[in-house]
Amino acid sequence: MFKNAFAAACAALILAVSATVPARAETGASKPVKSGELEAGGIKYHYQIHGKGEPLLLMHGGLGLIEMFGPVLTMLAAEREVIAIDMQGHGRTELGDRPISLEAMGDDVAAILDQLGYDQVDAMGYSMGGGVVLRLAIQHPEKVRRMALVSAGFAQDGFYPEMLPMQAQVGAGMAEMMKDTPMYQSYAAVAPDPSRFPELLDRMGAFMRKPYNFAEDVKTLEMPVMLVFGDADMYRPEHIVEFYKLLGGGLKDAGWQRENMSQNRLAILPNLTHYDIGVSPRLAETVLPFLNDSQVNAPWTADDLTRK
C-alpha cells in the first residue's frame, strides 16, 4: 500500500507538469541560452542557463528534473538569468558512486557556481531542491544574496506522520511498477544511463530514511529568506510556522511603523499542494518581487488616517 501510494504521489507531480507541455510549446517555453556539464564532488552535473538579468539559481524537486518547473521557469527567465541544475542522479546528471546528500550537493552547487563565474546569486529551490539551496546558504553564505524555499522543510519530522513510512519504502523494488509513469519516462528520456533507475530509487530511499534537523543552522542565516508553501502541503502547519520563527518571523507584532518586522517572509498559497505548487504561475508571481527586492510597503502615516 505504501509503495503504491508513494508512486502515485510522485506520478501526480510529473503528470501535472506533463499536462502543461502542449500549452508551453504554443506560448513559447523557455529555451536555454547555454547548457553543458561541469564536474563537482566527483559528479558530472548538467546545467542550463535561461533568460538574462540578475542571476537566480533554480533547483528542482526529488525524482524530477529542470523541466518540471514548466511555466514557472519561463516566467522566472523573463526577468532573471536562471541557472538551473539537475541534481545528482536526476535528469541529465549522472548518479555517480556516492550516497545522495543535501550537504554534499550544497558544496557541489557552490563549486559549479564558481566554475560558471558567479560570485553571488539569488537562489530558489523546490522540495528536495529547497534542501540543497538551504544547505548551500548554510555552508556557503557568501554565495547567496536572497533565497526562496518552496515546499521545503528544515527537519524530517516536518512531514505528516503518514508520509514517513511511505518514504521509508522507496527503493529499487519500486522501479518496475514505475515504468509506466511520466516520472520514469521523463527520466529515461534524458538520463545518462537509464538502467541505473533502480539504484537511484535505492539511494533516494536511503536519503529519506536518514533523520535530519537543521534548526540550529537555520538560526545562523543572515540573508533574506522567503518560505513558500501550499495550504494543502505535505508539511505540517506547525512545522511551517516553526521554520518561519527560526528565521525570526512571527515572534512579535510588526509594529505601526513596521519597526519590529522581520526581513524574512512567509507565503501560504491557497488551493495548492506539494505536488502542483512547483508549476503554478502564482509561485513565480509570489517569489519574483521578493527576489527582485521590489516589494514596497510604506508604513502608515497620519495622512493615511485622514485621507478621503
Short mmCIF file of C-alpha atoms in Angstrom, two decimals, residues 4 12 22 55 73 95 104 121 135 183 186 190 193 196-197 214 224 250 262 266-267 272 278 284:
data_model
loop_
_atom_site.label_atom_id
_atom_site.label_comp_id
_atom_site.label_asym_id
_atom_site.label_seq_id
_atom_site.Cartn_x
_atom_site.Cartn_y
_atom_site.Cartn_z
CA ASN A 4 1.59 2.29 -4.41
CA ALA A 12 0.90 13.05 -9.82
CA PRO A 22 1.41 21.43 -25.14
CA PRO A 55 21.48 35.59 -11.64
CA LEU A 73 10.78 28.56 -15.37
CA LEU A 95 24.29 9.20 -10.42
CA ALA A 104 27.30 17.25 -0.43
CA VAL A 121 23.36 34.63 -6.73
CA ARG A 135 22.49 23.76 2.64
CA MET A 183 8.17 10.31 -13.81
CA SER A 186 10.90 11.70 -18.33
CA VAL A 190 17.39 12.13 -20.79
CA ASP A 193 22.26 5.70 -18.05
CA ARG A 196 20.52 2.92 -13.08
CA PHE A 197 16.99 3.99 -12.14
CA PHE A 214 18.84 21.84 10.53
CA PRO A 224 16.62 37.48 3.45
CA GLY A 250 6.22 35.56 13.64
CA SER A 262 11.48 40.54 10.16
CA LEU A 266 6.18 33.53 4.68
CA ALA A 267 3.71 32.83 1.87
CA LEU A 272 -2.11 24.30 -3.90
CA GLY A 278 6.06 23.99 -8.46
CA ALA A 284 6.57 32.92 -9.81
#
